[in-house]
PDB file of C-alpha atoms in Angstrom:
ATOM      1  CA  MET A   4     171.251 102.910 112.286  1.00 47.00           C
ATOM      2  CA  GLN A   5     170.096  99.666 112.490  1.00 44.00           C
ATOM      3  CA  LYS A   6     167.287 100.681 116.067  1.00 41.00           C
ATOM      4  CA  ARG A   7     165.440 102.507 113.783  1.00 38.00           C
ATOM      5  CA  LYS A   8     165.497  99.743 110.992  1.00 37.00           C
ATOM      6  CA  LEU A   9     164.241  97.047 113.759  1.00 36.00           C
ATOM      7  CA  GLN A  10     160.916 100.247 114.628  1.00 39.00           C
ATOM      8  CA  MET A  11     159.953 100.909 111.223  1.00 39.00           C
ATOM      9  CA  ALA A  12     159.830  96.890 109.997  1.00 37.00           C
ATOM     10  CA  VAL A  13     157.621  96.887 113.886  1.00 35.00           C
ATOM     11  CA  MET A  14     155.598  99.716 112.794  1.00 39.00           C
ATOM     12  CA  ALA A  15     154.852  98.131 109.279  1.00 36.00           C
ATOM     13  CA  LEU A  16     153.892  94.598 110.940  1.00 36.00           C
ATOM     14  CA  VAL A  17     151.076  95.744 113.153  1.00 36.00           C
ATOM     15  CA  PHE A  18     150.162  98.328 110.396  1.00 38.00           C
ATOM     16  CA  LEU A  19     149.324  94.534 108.604  1.00 37.00           C
ATOM     17  CA  ALA A  20     148.333  93.617 110.694  1.00 39.00           C
ATOM     18  CA  GLY A  21     145.560  96.353 111.446  1.00 42.00           C
ATOM     19  CA  CYS A  22     144.076  96.067 107.922  1.00 43.00           C
ATOM     20  CA  LYS A  23     141.912  94.105 106.577  1.00 46.00           C
ATOM     21  CA  GLN A  24     141.900  90.498 104.608  1.00 50.00           C
ATOM     22  CA  ALA A  25     138.744  90.548 101.201  1.00 58.00           C
ATOM     23  CA  VAL A  26     136.567  87.780 102.460  1.00 69.00           C
ATOM     24  CA  SER A  27     136.132  86.057  99.181  1.00 87.00           C
ATOM     25  CA  VAL A  28     131.708  84.511  98.683  1.00 95.00           C
ATOM     26  CA  PRO A  29     131.136  83.241  96.097  1.00 95.00           C
ATOM     27  CA  ASP A  30     128.683  84.889  93.798  1.00 94.00           C
ATOM     28  CA  LEU A  31     126.252  82.140  93.760  1.00 94.00           C
ATOM     29  CA  LEU A  32     126.177  82.487  98.137  1.00 96.00           C
ATOM     30  CA  ILE A  33     124.387  86.104  97.983  1.00 96.00           C
ATOM     31  CA  GLY A  34     120.921  86.859  98.079  1.00 96.00           C
ATOM     32  CA  GLU A  35     118.155  86.541  99.794  1.00 96.00           C
ATOM     33  CA  TRP A  36     117.698  82.309 101.550  1.00 96.00           C
ATOM     34  CA  ARG A  37     114.745  80.891 102.606  1.00 96.00           C
ATOM     35  CA  THR A  38     112.416  77.713 102.741  1.00 95.00           C
ATOM     36  CA  GLU A  39     109.098  76.027 102.439  1.00 94.00           C
ATOM     37  CA  ALA A  40     109.732  74.250 106.063  1.00 95.00           C
ATOM     38  CA  PRO A  41     106.966  75.558 107.926  1.00 95.00           C
ATOM     39  CA  LYS A  42     108.800  75.185 111.008  1.00 93.00           C
ATOM     40  CA  TYR A  43     110.899  77.910 109.426  1.00 93.00           C
ATOM     41  CA  ALA A  44     108.638  79.875 106.667  1.00 89.00           C
ATOM     42  CA  ASP A  45     108.796  83.543 109.273  1.00 93.00           C
ATOM     43  CA  ARG A  46     113.004  83.154 108.737  1.00 95.00           C
ATOM     44  CA  SER A  47     116.001  84.003 105.618  1.00 96.00           C
ATOM     45  CA  LEU A  48     118.932  83.881 105.730  1.00 97.00           C
ATOM     46  CA  VAL A  49     120.713  86.865 102.946  1.00 97.00           C
ATOM     47  CA  ILE A  50     124.948  86.242 102.035  1.00 97.00           C
ATOM     48  CA  THR A  51     126.228  89.301 100.947  1.00 97.00           C
ATOM     49  CA  SER A  52     129.801  89.853 100.172  1.00 96.00           C
ATOM     50  CA  ASP A  53     130.887  90.744 103.685  1.00 96.00           C
ATOM     51  CA  GLN A  54     128.240  89.710 106.754  1.00 97.00           C
ATOM     52  CA  LEU A  55     125.210  87.221 107.364  1.00 97.00           C
ATOM     53  CA  ILE A  56     122.006  88.781 107.927  1.00 97.00           C
ATOM     54  CA  PHE A  57     119.430  86.520 109.528  1.00 96.00           C
ATOM     55  CA  GLY A  58     116.079  86.382 109.921  1.00 96.00           C
ATOM     56  CA  THR A  59     114.975  85.483 112.753  1.00 95.00           C
ATOM     57  CA  GLY A  60     111.011  85.228 113.251  1.00 93.00           C
ATOM     58  CA  ASN A  61     108.700  89.283 113.139  1.00 91.00           C
ATOM     59  CA  GLY A  62     110.949  91.659 111.188  1.00 91.00           C
ATOM     60  CA  ASN A  63     114.409  90.867 113.138  1.00 96.00           C
ATOM     61  CA  VAL A  64     117.557  90.300 112.362  1.00 96.00           C
ATOM     62  CA  ASP A  65     120.550  89.643 113.315  1.00 96.00           C
ATOM     63  CA  VAL A  66     123.155  90.824 111.668  1.00 97.00           C
ATOM     64  CA  LYS A  67     126.491  89.274 111.901  1.00 97.00           C
ATOM     65  CA  ARG A  68     130.322  90.539 109.946  1.00 97.00           C
ATOM     66  CA  ILE A  69     131.938  87.444 107.550  1.00 97.00           C
ATOM     67  CA  VAL A  70     135.483  86.789 108.321  1.00 96.00           C
ATOM     68  CA  ARG A  71     136.661  83.921 105.719  1.00 96.00           C
ATOM     69  CA  VAL A  72     134.811  81.248 103.364  1.00 97.00           C
ATOM     70  CA  ASP A  73     136.092  77.740 103.149  1.00 97.00           C
ATOM     71  CA  GLU A  74     135.269  75.509 100.285  1.00 96.00           C
ATOM     72  CA  LEU A  75     135.251  72.138  99.644  1.00 95.00           C
ATOM     73  CA  ARG A  76     133.722  70.559  96.367  1.00 91.00           C
ATOM     74  CA  GLU A  77     132.383  66.846  96.263  1.00 82.00           C
ATOM     75  CA  GLU A  78     130.894  64.778  95.162  1.00 79.00           C
ATOM     76  CA  GLN A  79     126.844  65.672  96.316  1.00 76.00           C
ATOM     77  CA  GLY A  80     127.991  69.221  96.109  1.00 80.00           C
ATOM     78  CA  ILE A  81     129.963  72.867  97.503  1.00 92.00           C
ATOM     79  CA  SER A  82     129.925  72.501 100.946  1.00 96.00           C
ATOM     80  CA  TYR A  83     131.231  75.731 102.581  1.00 97.00           C
ATOM     81  CA  THR A  84     131.854  76.799 105.528  1.00 97.00           C
ATOM     82  CA  ILE A  85     131.425  80.665 106.442  1.00 98.00           C
ATOM     83  CA  TYR A  86     133.347  82.095 109.602  1.00 98.00           C
ATOM     84  CA  TYR A  87     131.795  84.706 110.881  1.00 97.00           C
ATOM     85  CA  GLY A  88     131.016  86.644 113.625  1.00 95.00           C
ATOM     86  CA  ASN A  89     131.301  90.739 115.132  1.00 92.00           C
ATOM     87  CA  PRO A  90     134.543  92.392 116.983  1.00 91.00           C
ATOM     88  CA  GLY A  91     134.031  91.387 120.640  1.00 92.00           C
ATOM     89  CA  GLU A  92     132.219  88.198 120.292  1.00 91.00           C
ATOM     90  CA  PRO A  93     132.982  84.636 119.231  1.00 93.00           C
ATOM     91  CA  GLU A  94     133.347  82.907 115.987  1.00 95.00           C
ATOM     92  CA  TYR A  95     131.240  80.855 115.338  1.00 96.00           C
ATOM     93  CA  ARG A  96     130.742  78.427 111.844  1.00 97.00           C
ATOM     94  CA  LEU A  97     128.137  78.713 110.184  1.00 97.00           C
ATOM     95  CA  ILE A  98     128.479  74.578 107.932  1.00 97.00           C
ATOM     96  CA  LEU A  99     126.281  74.350 104.189  1.00 95.00           C
ATOM     97  CA  CYS A 100     126.059  73.023 101.368  1.00 95.00           C
ATOM     98  CA  TYR A 101     125.035  73.990  97.417  1.00 95.00           C
ATOM     99  CA  GLU A 102     123.555  72.407  95.263  1.00 91.00           C
ATOM    100  CA  GLU A 103     122.633  73.534  90.793  1.00 88.00           C
ATOM    101  CA  ARG A 104     119.410  72.769  90.140  1.00 86.00           C
ATOM    102  CA  GLY A 105     116.545  74.825  90.634  1.00 85.00           C
ATOM    103  CA  GLY A 106     118.935  78.003  90.899  1.00 85.00           C
ATOM    104  CA  GLY A 107     120.543  76.458  92.829  1.00 92.00           C
ATOM    105  CA  VAL A 108     119.897  74.688  96.997  1.00 95.00           C
ATOM    106  CA  ILE A 109     121.578  75.537 100.459  1.00 96.00           C
ATOM    107  CA  ARG A 110     120.885  72.612 103.163  1.00 95.00           C
ATOM    108  CA  LEU A 111     122.370  73.680 106.456  1.00 94.00           C
ATOM    109  CA  LYS A 112     125.185  70.682 107.628  1.00 92.00           C
ATOM    110  CA  ASN A 113     122.488  70.225 110.847  1.00 91.00           C
ATOM    111  CA  GLN A 114     119.721  70.475 108.813  1.00 92.00           C
ATOM    112  CA  ASN A 115     120.084  68.319 106.245  1.00 92.00           C
ATOM    113  CA  GLN A 116     117.080  68.060 105.086  1.00 94.00           C
ATOM    114  CA  ILE A 117     115.772  71.363 104.736  1.00 96.00           C
ATOM    115  CA  GLU A 118     116.447  72.505 101.135  1.00 96.00           C
ATOM    116  CA  TRP A 119     116.518  77.255 101.142  1.00 96.00           C
ATOM    117  CA  THR A 120     116.263  78.234  97.717  1.00 96.00           C
ATOM    118  CA  LYS A 121     117.324  81.576  95.981  1.00 92.00           C
ATOM    119  CA  GLY A 122     115.247  84.467  96.429  1.00 80.00           C
ATOM    120  CA  GLY A 123     112.896  83.749  98.517  1.00 59.00           C
ATOM    121  CA  LEU A 124     109.463  81.439  97.368  1.00 52.00           C
TER     122      LEU A 124
END
């Protein structure tokens, strides 16, 4: 009887480990983001409830699954770290700061001088 309970417990843990956790992407990030920076004129970033879609130019896209999102409220805005990657690939992170002005502006941490606005130009 004890062995059977142990087997059931192990099976339940395996099942739960295989279940995907819901990703909580804030609504204010969901949409298509573009910039007026000439270097990125043909680029875009689309954030959905579970994917990052990088518009890489010439009509090409790179689609990645969002694993989780961390939020940090700061004086100048809200900082988000989006962890993403597809099964079998390394996990990456995109760090951005959201500012509420003008309908929403994001700045990527590694390119803080470039503003991205929602909905395109």
